[in-house]
Coordinates of C-alpha atoms in Angstrom, one line a residue:
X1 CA 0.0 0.0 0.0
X2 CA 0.9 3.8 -0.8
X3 CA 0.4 6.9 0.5
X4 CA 1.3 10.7 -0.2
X5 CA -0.3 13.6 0.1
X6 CA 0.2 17.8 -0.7
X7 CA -1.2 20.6 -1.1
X8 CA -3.9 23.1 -3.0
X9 CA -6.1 25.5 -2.6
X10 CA -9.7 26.1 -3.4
X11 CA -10.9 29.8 -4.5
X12 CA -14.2 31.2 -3.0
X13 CA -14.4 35.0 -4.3
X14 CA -11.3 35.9 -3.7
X15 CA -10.9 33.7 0.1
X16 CA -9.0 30.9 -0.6
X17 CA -8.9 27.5 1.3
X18 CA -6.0 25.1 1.9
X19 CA -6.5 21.8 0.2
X20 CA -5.1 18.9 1.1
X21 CA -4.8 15.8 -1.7
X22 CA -4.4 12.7 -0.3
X23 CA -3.6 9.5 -2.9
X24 CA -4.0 5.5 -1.4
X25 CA -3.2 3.4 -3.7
X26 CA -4.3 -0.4 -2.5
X27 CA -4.2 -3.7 -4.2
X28 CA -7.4 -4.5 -6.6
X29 CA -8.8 -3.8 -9.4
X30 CA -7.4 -0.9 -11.4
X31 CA -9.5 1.8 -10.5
X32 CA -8.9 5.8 -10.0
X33 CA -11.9 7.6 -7.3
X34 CA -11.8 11.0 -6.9
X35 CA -13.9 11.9 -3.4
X36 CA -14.3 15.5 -1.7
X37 CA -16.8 17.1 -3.4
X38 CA -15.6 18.1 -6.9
X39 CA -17.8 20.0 -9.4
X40 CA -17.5 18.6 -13.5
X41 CA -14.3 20.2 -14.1
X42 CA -12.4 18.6 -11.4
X43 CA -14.2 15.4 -12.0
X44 CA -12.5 15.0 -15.5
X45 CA -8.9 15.8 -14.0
X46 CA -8.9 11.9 -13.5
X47 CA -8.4 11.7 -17.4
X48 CA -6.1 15.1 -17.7
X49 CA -3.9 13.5 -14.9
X50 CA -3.5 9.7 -16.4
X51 CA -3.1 10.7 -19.7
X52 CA 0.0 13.9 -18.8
X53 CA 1.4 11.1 -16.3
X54 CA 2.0 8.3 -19.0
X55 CA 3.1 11.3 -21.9
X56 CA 5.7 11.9 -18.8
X57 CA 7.3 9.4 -19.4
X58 CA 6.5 7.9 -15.7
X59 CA 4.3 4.5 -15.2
X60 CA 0.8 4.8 -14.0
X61 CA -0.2 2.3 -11.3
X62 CA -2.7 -0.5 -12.2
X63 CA -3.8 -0.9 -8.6
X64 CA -6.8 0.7 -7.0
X65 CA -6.5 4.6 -6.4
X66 CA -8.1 6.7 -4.1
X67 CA -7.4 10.8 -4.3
X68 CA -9.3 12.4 -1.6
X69 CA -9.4 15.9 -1.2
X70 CA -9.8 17.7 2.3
X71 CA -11.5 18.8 4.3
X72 CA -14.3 17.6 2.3
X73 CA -16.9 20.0 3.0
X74 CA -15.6 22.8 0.9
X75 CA -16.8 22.5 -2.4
X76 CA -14.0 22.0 -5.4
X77 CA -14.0 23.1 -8.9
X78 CA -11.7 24.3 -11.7
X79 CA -8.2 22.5 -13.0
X80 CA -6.3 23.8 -10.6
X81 CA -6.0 20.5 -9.0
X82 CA -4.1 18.8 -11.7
X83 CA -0.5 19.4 -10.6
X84 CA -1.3 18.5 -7.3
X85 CA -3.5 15.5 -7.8
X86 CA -0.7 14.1 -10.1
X87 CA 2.3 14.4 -7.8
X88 CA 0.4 12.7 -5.1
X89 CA -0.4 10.0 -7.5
X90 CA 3.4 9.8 -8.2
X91 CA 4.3 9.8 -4.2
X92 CA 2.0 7.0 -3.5
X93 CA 3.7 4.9 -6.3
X94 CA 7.1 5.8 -5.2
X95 CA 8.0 7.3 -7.8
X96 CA 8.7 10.7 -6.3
X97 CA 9.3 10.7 -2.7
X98 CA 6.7 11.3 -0.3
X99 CA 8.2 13.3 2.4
X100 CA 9.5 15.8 -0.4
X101 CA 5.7 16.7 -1.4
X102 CA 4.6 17.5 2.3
X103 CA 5.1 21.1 2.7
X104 CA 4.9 21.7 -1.1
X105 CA 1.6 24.0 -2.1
X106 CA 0.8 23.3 -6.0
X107 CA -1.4 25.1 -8.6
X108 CA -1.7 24.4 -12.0
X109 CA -3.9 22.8 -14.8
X110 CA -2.2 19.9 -16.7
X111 CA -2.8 19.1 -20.8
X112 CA -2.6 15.5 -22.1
X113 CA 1.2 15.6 -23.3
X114 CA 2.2 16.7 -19.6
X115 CA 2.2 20.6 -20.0
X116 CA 1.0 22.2 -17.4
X117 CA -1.1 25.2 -18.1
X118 CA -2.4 28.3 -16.6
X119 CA -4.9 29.0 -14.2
X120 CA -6.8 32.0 -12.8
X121 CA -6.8 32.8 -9.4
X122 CA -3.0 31.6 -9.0
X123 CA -2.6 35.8 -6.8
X124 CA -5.1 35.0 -4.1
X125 CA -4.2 31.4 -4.1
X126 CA -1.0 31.8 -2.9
X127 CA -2.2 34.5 -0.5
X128 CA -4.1 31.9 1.4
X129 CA -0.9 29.4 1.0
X130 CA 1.0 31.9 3.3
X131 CA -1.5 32.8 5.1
X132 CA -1.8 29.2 6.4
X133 CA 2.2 29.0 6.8
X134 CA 3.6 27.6 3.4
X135 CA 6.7 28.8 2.1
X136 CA 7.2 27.0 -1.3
X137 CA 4.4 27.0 -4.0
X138 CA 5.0 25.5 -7.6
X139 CA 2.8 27.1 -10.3
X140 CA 2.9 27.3 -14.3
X141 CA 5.6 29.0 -15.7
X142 CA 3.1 31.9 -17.4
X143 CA 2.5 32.8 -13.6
X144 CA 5.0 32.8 -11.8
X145 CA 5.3 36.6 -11.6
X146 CA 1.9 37.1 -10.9
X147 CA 2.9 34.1 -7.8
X148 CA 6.3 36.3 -6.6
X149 CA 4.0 39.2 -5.2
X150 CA 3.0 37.7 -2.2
X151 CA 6.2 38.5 -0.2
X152 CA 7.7 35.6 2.0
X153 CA 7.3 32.5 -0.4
X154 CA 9.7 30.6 -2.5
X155 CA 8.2 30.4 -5.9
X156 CA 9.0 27.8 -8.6
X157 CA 7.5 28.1 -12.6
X158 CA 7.4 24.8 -14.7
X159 CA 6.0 24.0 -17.9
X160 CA 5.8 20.7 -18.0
X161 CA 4.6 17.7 -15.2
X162 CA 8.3 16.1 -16.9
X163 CA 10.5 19.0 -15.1
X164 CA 8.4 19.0 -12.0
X165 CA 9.3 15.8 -11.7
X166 CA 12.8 16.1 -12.7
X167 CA 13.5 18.9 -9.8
X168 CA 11.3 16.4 -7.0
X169 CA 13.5 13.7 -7.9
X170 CA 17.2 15.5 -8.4
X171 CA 17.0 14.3 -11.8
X172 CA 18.4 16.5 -14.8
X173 CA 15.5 18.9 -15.7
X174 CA 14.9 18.7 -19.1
X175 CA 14.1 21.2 -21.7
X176 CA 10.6 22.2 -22.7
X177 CA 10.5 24.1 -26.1
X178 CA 8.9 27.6 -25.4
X179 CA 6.3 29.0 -28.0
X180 CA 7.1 32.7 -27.2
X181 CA 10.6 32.4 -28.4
X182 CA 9.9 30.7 -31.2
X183 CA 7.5 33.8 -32.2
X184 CA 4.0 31.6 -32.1
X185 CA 1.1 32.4 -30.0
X186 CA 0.9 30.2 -26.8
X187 CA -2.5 28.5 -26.4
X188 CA -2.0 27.8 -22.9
X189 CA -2.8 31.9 -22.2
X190 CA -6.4 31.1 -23.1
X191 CA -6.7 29.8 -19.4
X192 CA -6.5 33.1 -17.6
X193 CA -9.5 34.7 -19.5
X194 CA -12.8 34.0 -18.8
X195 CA -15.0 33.1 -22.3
X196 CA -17.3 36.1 -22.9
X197 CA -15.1 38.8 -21.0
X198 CA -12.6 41.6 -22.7
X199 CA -8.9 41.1 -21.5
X200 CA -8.2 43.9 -19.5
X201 CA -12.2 44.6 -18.8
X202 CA -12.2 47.4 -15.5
X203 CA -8.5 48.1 -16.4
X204 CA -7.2 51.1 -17.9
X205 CA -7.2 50.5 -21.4
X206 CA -2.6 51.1 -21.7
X207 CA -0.9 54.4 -21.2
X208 CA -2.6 57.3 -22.0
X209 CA -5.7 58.2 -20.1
X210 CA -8.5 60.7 -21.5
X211 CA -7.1 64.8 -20.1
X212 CA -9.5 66.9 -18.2
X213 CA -7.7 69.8 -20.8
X214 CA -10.4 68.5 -23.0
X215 CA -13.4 69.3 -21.1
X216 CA -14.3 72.8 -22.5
X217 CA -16.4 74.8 -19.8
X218 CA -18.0 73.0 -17.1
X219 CA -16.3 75.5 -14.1
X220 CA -18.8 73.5 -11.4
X221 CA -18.7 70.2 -12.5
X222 CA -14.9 70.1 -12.9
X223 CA -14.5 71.0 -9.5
X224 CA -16.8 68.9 -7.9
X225 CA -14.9 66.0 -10.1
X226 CA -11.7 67.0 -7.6
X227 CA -13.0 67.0 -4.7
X228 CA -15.0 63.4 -5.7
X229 CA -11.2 62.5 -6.3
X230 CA -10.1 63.9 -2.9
X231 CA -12.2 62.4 -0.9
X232 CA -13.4 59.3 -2.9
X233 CA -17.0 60.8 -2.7
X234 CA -19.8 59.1 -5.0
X235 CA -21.1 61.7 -7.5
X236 CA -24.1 62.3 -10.1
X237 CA -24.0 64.3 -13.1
X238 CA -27.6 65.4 -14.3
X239 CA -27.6 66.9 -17.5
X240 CA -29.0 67.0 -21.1
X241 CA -27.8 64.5 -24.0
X242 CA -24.0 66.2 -25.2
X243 CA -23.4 68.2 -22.5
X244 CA -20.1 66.1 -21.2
X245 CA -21.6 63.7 -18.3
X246 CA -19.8 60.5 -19.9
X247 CA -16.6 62.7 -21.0
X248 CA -16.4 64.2 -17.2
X249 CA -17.1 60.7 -15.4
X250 CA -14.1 59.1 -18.0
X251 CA -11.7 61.7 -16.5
X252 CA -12.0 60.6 -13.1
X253 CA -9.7 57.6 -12.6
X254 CA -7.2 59.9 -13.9
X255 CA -7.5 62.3 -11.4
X256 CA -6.6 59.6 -8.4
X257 CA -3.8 58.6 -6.9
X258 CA -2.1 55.8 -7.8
X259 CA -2.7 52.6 -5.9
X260 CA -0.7 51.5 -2.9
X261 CA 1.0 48.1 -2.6
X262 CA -2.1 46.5 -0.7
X263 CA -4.8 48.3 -2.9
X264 CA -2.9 46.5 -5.7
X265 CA -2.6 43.0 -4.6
X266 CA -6.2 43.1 -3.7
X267 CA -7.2 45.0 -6.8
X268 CA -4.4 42.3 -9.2
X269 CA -6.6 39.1 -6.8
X270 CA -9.9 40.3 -7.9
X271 CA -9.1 40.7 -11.6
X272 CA -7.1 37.2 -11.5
X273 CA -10.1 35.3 -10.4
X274 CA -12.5 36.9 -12.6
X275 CA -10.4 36.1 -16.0
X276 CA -9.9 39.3 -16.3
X277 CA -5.9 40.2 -15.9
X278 CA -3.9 40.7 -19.3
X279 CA -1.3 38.5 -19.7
X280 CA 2.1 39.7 -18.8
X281 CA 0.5 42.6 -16.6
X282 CA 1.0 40.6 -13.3
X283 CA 0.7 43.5 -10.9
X284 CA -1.9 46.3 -11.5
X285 CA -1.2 50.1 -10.3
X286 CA -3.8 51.8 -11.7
X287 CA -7.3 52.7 -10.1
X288 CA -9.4 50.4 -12.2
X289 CA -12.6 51.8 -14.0
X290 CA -15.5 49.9 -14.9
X291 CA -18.7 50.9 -16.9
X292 CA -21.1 48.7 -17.5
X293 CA -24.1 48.8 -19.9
X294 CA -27.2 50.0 -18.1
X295 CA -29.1 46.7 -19.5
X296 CA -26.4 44.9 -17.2
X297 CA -28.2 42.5 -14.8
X298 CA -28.1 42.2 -10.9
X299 CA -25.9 39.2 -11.0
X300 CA -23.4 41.1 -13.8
X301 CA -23.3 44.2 -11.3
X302 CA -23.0 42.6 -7.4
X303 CA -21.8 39.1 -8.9
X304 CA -23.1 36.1 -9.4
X305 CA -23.8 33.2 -12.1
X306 CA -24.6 29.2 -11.7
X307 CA -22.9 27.5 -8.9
X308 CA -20.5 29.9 -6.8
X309 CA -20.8 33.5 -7.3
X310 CA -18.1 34.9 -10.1
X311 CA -17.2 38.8 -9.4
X312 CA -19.4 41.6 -10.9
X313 CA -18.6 44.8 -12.1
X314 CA -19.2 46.5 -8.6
X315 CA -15.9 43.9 -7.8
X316 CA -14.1 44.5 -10.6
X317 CA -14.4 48.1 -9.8
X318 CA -12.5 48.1 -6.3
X319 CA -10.4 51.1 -5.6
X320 CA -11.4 52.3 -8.6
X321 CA -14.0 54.0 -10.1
X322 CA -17.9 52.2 -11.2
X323 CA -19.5 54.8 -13.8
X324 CA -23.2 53.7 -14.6
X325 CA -24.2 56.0 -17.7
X326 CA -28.2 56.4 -17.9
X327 CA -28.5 55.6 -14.6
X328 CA -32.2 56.3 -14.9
X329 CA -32.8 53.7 -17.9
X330 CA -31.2 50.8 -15.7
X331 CA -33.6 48.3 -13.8
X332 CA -34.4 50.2 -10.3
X333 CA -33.5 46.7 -8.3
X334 CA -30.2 46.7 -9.7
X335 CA -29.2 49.7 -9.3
X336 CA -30.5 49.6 -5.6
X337 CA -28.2 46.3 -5.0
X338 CA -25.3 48.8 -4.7
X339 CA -26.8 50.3 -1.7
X340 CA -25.3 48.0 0.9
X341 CA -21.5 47.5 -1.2
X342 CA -21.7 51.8 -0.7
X343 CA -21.9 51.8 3.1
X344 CA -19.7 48.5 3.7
X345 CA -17.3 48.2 1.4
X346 CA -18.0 44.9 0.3
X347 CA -20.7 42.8 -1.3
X348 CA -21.7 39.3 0.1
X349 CA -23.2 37.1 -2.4
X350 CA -25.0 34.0 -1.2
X351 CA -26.1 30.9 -3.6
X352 CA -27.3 27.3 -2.7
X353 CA -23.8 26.2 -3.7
X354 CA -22.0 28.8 -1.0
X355 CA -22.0 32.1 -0.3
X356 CA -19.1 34.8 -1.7
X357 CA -17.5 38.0 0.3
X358 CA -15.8 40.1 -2.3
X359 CA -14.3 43.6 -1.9
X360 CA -15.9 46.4 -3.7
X361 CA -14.8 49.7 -2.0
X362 CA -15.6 51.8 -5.1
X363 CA -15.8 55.5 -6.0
X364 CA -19.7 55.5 -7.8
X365 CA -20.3 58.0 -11.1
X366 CA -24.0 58.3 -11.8
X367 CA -25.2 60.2 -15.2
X368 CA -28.9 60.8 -16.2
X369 CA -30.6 62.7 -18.1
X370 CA -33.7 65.2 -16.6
X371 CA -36.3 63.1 -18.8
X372 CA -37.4 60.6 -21.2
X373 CA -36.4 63.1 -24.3
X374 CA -33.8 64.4 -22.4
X375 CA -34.6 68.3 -23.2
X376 CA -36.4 69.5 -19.5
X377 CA -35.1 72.4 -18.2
X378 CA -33.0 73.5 -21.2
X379 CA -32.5 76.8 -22.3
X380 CA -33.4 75.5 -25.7
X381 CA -36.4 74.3 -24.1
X382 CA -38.6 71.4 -26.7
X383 CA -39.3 69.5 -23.9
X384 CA -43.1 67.7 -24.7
X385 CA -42.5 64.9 -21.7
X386 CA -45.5 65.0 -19.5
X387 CA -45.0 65.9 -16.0
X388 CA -45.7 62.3 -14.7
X389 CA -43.6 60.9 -17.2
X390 CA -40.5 63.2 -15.7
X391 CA -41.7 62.0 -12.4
X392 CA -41.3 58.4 -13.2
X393 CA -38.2 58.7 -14.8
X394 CA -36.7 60.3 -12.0
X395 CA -37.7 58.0 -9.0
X396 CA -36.1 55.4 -11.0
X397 CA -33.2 56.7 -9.0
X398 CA -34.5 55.8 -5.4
X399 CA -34.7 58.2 -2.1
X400 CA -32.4 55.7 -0.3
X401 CA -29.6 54.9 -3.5
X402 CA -29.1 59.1 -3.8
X403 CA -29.0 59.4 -0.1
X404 CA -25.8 57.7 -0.4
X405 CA -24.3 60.1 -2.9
X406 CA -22.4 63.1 -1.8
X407 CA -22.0 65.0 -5.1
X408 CA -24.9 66.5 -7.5
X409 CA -23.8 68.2 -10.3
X410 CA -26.5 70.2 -12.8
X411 CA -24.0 70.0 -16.2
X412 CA -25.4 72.1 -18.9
X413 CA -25.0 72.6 -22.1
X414 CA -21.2 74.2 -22.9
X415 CA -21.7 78.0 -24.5
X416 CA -20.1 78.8 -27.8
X417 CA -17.3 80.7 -27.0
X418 CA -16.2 78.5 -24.0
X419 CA -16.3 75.5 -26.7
X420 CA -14.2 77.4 -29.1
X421 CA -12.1 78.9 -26.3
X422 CA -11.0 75.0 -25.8
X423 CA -7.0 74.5 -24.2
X424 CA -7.3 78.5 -23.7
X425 CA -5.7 78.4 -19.7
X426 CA -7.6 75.1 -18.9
X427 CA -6.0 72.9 -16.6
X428 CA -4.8 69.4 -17.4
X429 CA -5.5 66.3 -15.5
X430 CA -1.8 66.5 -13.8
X431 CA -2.2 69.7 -12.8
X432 CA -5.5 68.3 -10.7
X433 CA -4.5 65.4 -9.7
X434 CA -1.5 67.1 -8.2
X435 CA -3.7 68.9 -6.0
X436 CA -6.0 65.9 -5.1
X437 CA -2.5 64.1 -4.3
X438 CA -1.9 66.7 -1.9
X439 CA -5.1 66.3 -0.5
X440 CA -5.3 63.0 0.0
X441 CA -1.7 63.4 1.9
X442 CA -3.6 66.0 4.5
X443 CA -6.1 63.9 5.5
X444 CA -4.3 60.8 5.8
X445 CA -1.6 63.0 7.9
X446 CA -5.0 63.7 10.0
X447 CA -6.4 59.7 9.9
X448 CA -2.8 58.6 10.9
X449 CA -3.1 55.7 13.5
X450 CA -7.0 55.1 12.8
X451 CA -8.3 52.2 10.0
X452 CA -9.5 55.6 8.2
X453 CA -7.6 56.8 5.0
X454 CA -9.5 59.3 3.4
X455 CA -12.9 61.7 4.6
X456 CA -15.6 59.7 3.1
X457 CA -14.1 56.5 5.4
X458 CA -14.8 57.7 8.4
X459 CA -17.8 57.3 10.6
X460 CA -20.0 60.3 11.3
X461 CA -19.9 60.1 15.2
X462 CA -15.9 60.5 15.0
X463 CA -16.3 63.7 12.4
X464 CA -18.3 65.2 15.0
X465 CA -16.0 64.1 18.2
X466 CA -13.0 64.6 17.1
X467 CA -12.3 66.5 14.5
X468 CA -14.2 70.0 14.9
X469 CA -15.1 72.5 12.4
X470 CA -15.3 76.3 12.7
X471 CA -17.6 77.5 15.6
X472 CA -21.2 78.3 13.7
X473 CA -20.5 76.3 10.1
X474 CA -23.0 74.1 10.4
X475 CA -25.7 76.5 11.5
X476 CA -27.3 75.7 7.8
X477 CA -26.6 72.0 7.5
X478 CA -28.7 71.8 11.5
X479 CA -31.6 73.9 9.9
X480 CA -31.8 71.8 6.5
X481 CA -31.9 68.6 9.3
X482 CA -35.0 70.3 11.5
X483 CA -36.7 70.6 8.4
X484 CA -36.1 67.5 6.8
X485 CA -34.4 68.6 4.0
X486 CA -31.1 66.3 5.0
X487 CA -31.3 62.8 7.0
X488 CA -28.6 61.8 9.7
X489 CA -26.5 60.1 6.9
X490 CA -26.9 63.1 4.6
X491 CA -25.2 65.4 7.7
X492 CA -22.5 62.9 8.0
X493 CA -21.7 63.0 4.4
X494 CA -21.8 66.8 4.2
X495 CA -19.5 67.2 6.7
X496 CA -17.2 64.4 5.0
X497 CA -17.2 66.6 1.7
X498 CA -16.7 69.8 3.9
X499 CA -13.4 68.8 5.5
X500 CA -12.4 67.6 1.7
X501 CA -13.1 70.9 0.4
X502 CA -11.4 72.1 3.4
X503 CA -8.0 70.2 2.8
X504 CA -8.3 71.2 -1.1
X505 CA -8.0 74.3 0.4
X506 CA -5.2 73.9 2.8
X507 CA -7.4 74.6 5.6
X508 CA -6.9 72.9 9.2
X509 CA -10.5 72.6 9.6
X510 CA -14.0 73.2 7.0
X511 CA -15.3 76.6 7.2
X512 CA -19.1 77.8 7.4
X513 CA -18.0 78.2 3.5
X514 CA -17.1 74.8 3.1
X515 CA -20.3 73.3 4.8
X516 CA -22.3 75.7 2.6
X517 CA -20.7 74.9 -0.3
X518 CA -21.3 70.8 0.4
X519 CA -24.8 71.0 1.3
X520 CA -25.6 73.2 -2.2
X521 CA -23.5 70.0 -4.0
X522 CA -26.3 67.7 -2.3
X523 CA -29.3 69.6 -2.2
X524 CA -29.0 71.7 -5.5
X525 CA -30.2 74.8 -3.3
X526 CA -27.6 77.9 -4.0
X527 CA -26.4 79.2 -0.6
X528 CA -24.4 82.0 0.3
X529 CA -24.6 83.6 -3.4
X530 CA -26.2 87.1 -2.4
X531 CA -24.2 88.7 0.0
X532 CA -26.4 91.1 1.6
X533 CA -28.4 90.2 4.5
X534 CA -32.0 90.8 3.3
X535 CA -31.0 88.3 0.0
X536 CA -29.2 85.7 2.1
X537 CA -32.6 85.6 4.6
X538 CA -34.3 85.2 1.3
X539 CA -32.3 82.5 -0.1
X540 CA -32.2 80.7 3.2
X541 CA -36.2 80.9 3.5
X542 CA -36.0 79.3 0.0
X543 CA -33.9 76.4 0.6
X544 CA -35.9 75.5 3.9
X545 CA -39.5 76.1 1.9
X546 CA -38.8 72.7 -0.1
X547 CA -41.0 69.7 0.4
X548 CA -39.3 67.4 2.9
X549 CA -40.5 64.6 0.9
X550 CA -38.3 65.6 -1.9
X551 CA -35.3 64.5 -0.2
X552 CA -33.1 62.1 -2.0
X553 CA -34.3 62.6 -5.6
X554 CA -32.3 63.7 -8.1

């Protein structure tokens, strides 16, 4: 009788759990079982792994086999297995030694002549190896770079189940013949995208990103786009058709920071498991920016699909920035899934077949138009929607799912002579980006020693503790709350955009300009722009006068 076992692990989201493969082999009839709950794909590995062993060159064993894979409660799925499922076979036979496969952790999908192929997921995979205390991990040569980024672990590429076995023994390793030198494609790369999804989808398409220098006009909307940036508050553009709502929300991954050595590995995991990293990109440093159709379903945005939950957009998004165009022509329930990934940062995803945690801390873009036709409130006017219709359209965007955005932005129509004026002393997205750097550097000067890195982070109760604003600025923001015109979260997330408007600024602390200036961005009410006293009475009797069940529309 013969025994070995090693190592795997099993993907769920972007949590992976260590799998131990166990092989018996016994005397009988020749037989190969494959127990611990594996779906299809893992199920046919039985074939992958006899037929890559005997095109090896090694012997398979005609005695009864037994691969088991633990603990057996976790569901199992993909090719991944392979590698390992092989080599235990080949310890139990005593044809690699046992003892040698023990502490070894190994990912990779095997062909029929012994080559063993990429898989997806290999980032978070070994994550979860060292998390649980493994220090050598053997993978496919195509990843092994993507495998090196987890700091700590000894990482070893092969191509073929022949050199594996070669460098297990302390054999001479022999040469495998590399299609990328020999200028042909390598069909092995087909195993790190996903069928149906772009390469690179939620990833900046190369180099160059679109410059703000293009936007012509737009004074207000540009400048809420910075402090969005700044403070990684969600925004809504509401405009007609052509005014610039898509070309302002395509600007804003430019305008961040890049992304820090944790934000990448978690933002590189995500994109790994969902098929969607470009080969020979292991590492991305770039904000990510996702926008998907607004016919895109709930599973497509939150995640989802048959058996466990795949990442959706709202993942694929993370640290970045999720732009939903015609927000107000996408199904109401989906859009309202995003309410809970907002507030928490994540998305939990729960199917008969298990449940899924991903990340999805996400900067949201909203754009609409103000009706059906798209023409109300023009100065061009032709508007022939009927009131109700403009109702309708417009509660398509719930109370609750604006609550949770801090920006509003009214973008009309660009004038002539600012379009032709175009490049004439307008700033490039460097020049902004610059500042919101800066920015970002103040308030995580302020957040030091807290789990908090920039304003819209951190929890309403602490803005108010510990971190003061100017005596009598929020004198406005307390009467808008009386009246109804704000709720508890939208104070909290006025005072969030104040003390970004603030660092902009250079400011220690938000002014009563500051808070003024945040609650026109959410309410749409001009404050402070008459500076006498009878006018500002005026304009504050105005702002109060609205309907408190307005609150929330856009």
């Amino acid at each position: 009788m013969g025994f070995a076992r090693t190592c795997s692990v099993a993907l769920v989201g972007v949590e992976g759990v260590v799998v131990e493969v166990q092989a018996d082999l016994e005397p009988g009839v020749a037989a190969f079982t494959l127990v611990g709950l594996p779906d299809k794909s893992l199920i046919e590995s039985r074939e992958r792994v006899r037929a890559a062993v005997v095109n090896s060159g090694a012997e398979w064993p005609q005695k009864k086999l037994t691969v088991g894979l633990s603990p057996a409660s976790v569901p199992k799925g993909g090719s991944g297995f392979d590698l390992a499922v092989a080599c235990a076979v080949l310890g139990a036979a005593e044809r690699l030694d046992p003892r040698e496969l023990t502490d070894l952790m190994m990912i990779g999908e095997l062909g029929l002549d012994g080559r063993v192929r990429p898989v997806r997921g290999v980032l978070p995979a070994v994550l979860a190896a060292a998390d649980a205390g493994y220090r050598q991990v053997v993978v496919p040569e195509q990843t092994a770079a993507e495998a090196s980024l987890v700091p700590g672990i000894s990482v070893l590429g092969v191509r073929s189940l022949r050199q594996l076995i070669a460098v297990l023994a302390d054999e001479p390793v022999p040469d495998e013949e590399d299609p990328r030198q020999e200028g042909r494609p390598d069909p092995s790369l087909a195993g790190l995208v996903v069928p149906g999804t772009s390469v690179g989808a939620g990833l900046p398409p190369g180099d160059r990103t679109p410059d703000l220098a293009d936007v012509a006009g737009q004074h207000s909307a540009r400048r809420a786009l910075e402090v969005a940036a700044a403070g990684r508050h969600h925004i809504f553009f509401k405009g007609p058709p052509g005014a610039g709502k898509t070309m302002l929300a395509e600007r804003l991954p430019g305008l961040l920071p890049p992304l820090s050595p944790k934000e990448s590995l978690e933002v590189t995991a995500v994109h790994s498991v969902a098929g969607t990293l470009p080969p020979g990109q292991p590492l991305v440093h770039r904000p990510p920016y996702c926008a998907p159709h607004h016919s895109a379903t709930m599973a497509s945005l939150v995640g989802g699909g048959t058996g466990l939950p795949r990442p959706g957009a709202v993942s694929l998004a993370h640290h970045g920035v999720l732009f939903v165009d015609e927000a107000a022509e996408c199904s109401p329930r989906v859009l309202d899934a995003l309410r809970q990934p907002l507030e928490s940062g994540h998305v939990v995803v729960a199917r008969a077949a298990g449940m899924m945690r991903m990340p999805a801390r996400i900067l949201l873009a909203l754009a609409a138009n103000p009706c059906p036709c798209g023409r109300h409130g023009t100065t061009s006017g032709g508007c022939e929607c009927r009131p109700s219709s403009i109702r309708r359209y417009r509660a398509r965007l719930s109370g609750p799912l604006m609550d949770r955005v801090d920006l509003r932005i009214a973008v009309e129509p660009v004038a002539r002579a600012e379009l032709i004026a175009l490049g004439c002393g307008t700033e490039t997205t460097a020049a902004v980006a610059g500042r919101v750097r800066t920015a970002r550097e103040r308030a995580a000067a302020r957040f030091a020693g807290t789990p908090w890195h920039t304003n819209s982070e951190v929890p309403g109760h602490e803005l108010r503790t510990r971190w003061q604003v100017h005596p009598g600025a929020l004198a406005q923001a307390e009467r808008d709350l009386e009246c109804g015109l704000l709720t508890a979260r939208g104070l909290d997330r006025v005072l969030r955009v104040a003390w970004t408007a603030a660092d902009l600024a250079g400011r220690d602390r938000p002014t009563k300009e500051d808070v003024n200036w945040a609650l026109e961005l959410r309410t749409g009410v001009r404050r402070g722009a008459l500076t006498t006293a009878d006018g500002g009475a005026k304009q504050q009797e105005t702002a109060t006068a609205r309907p408190p069940h307005k609150q929330g529309q856009p």
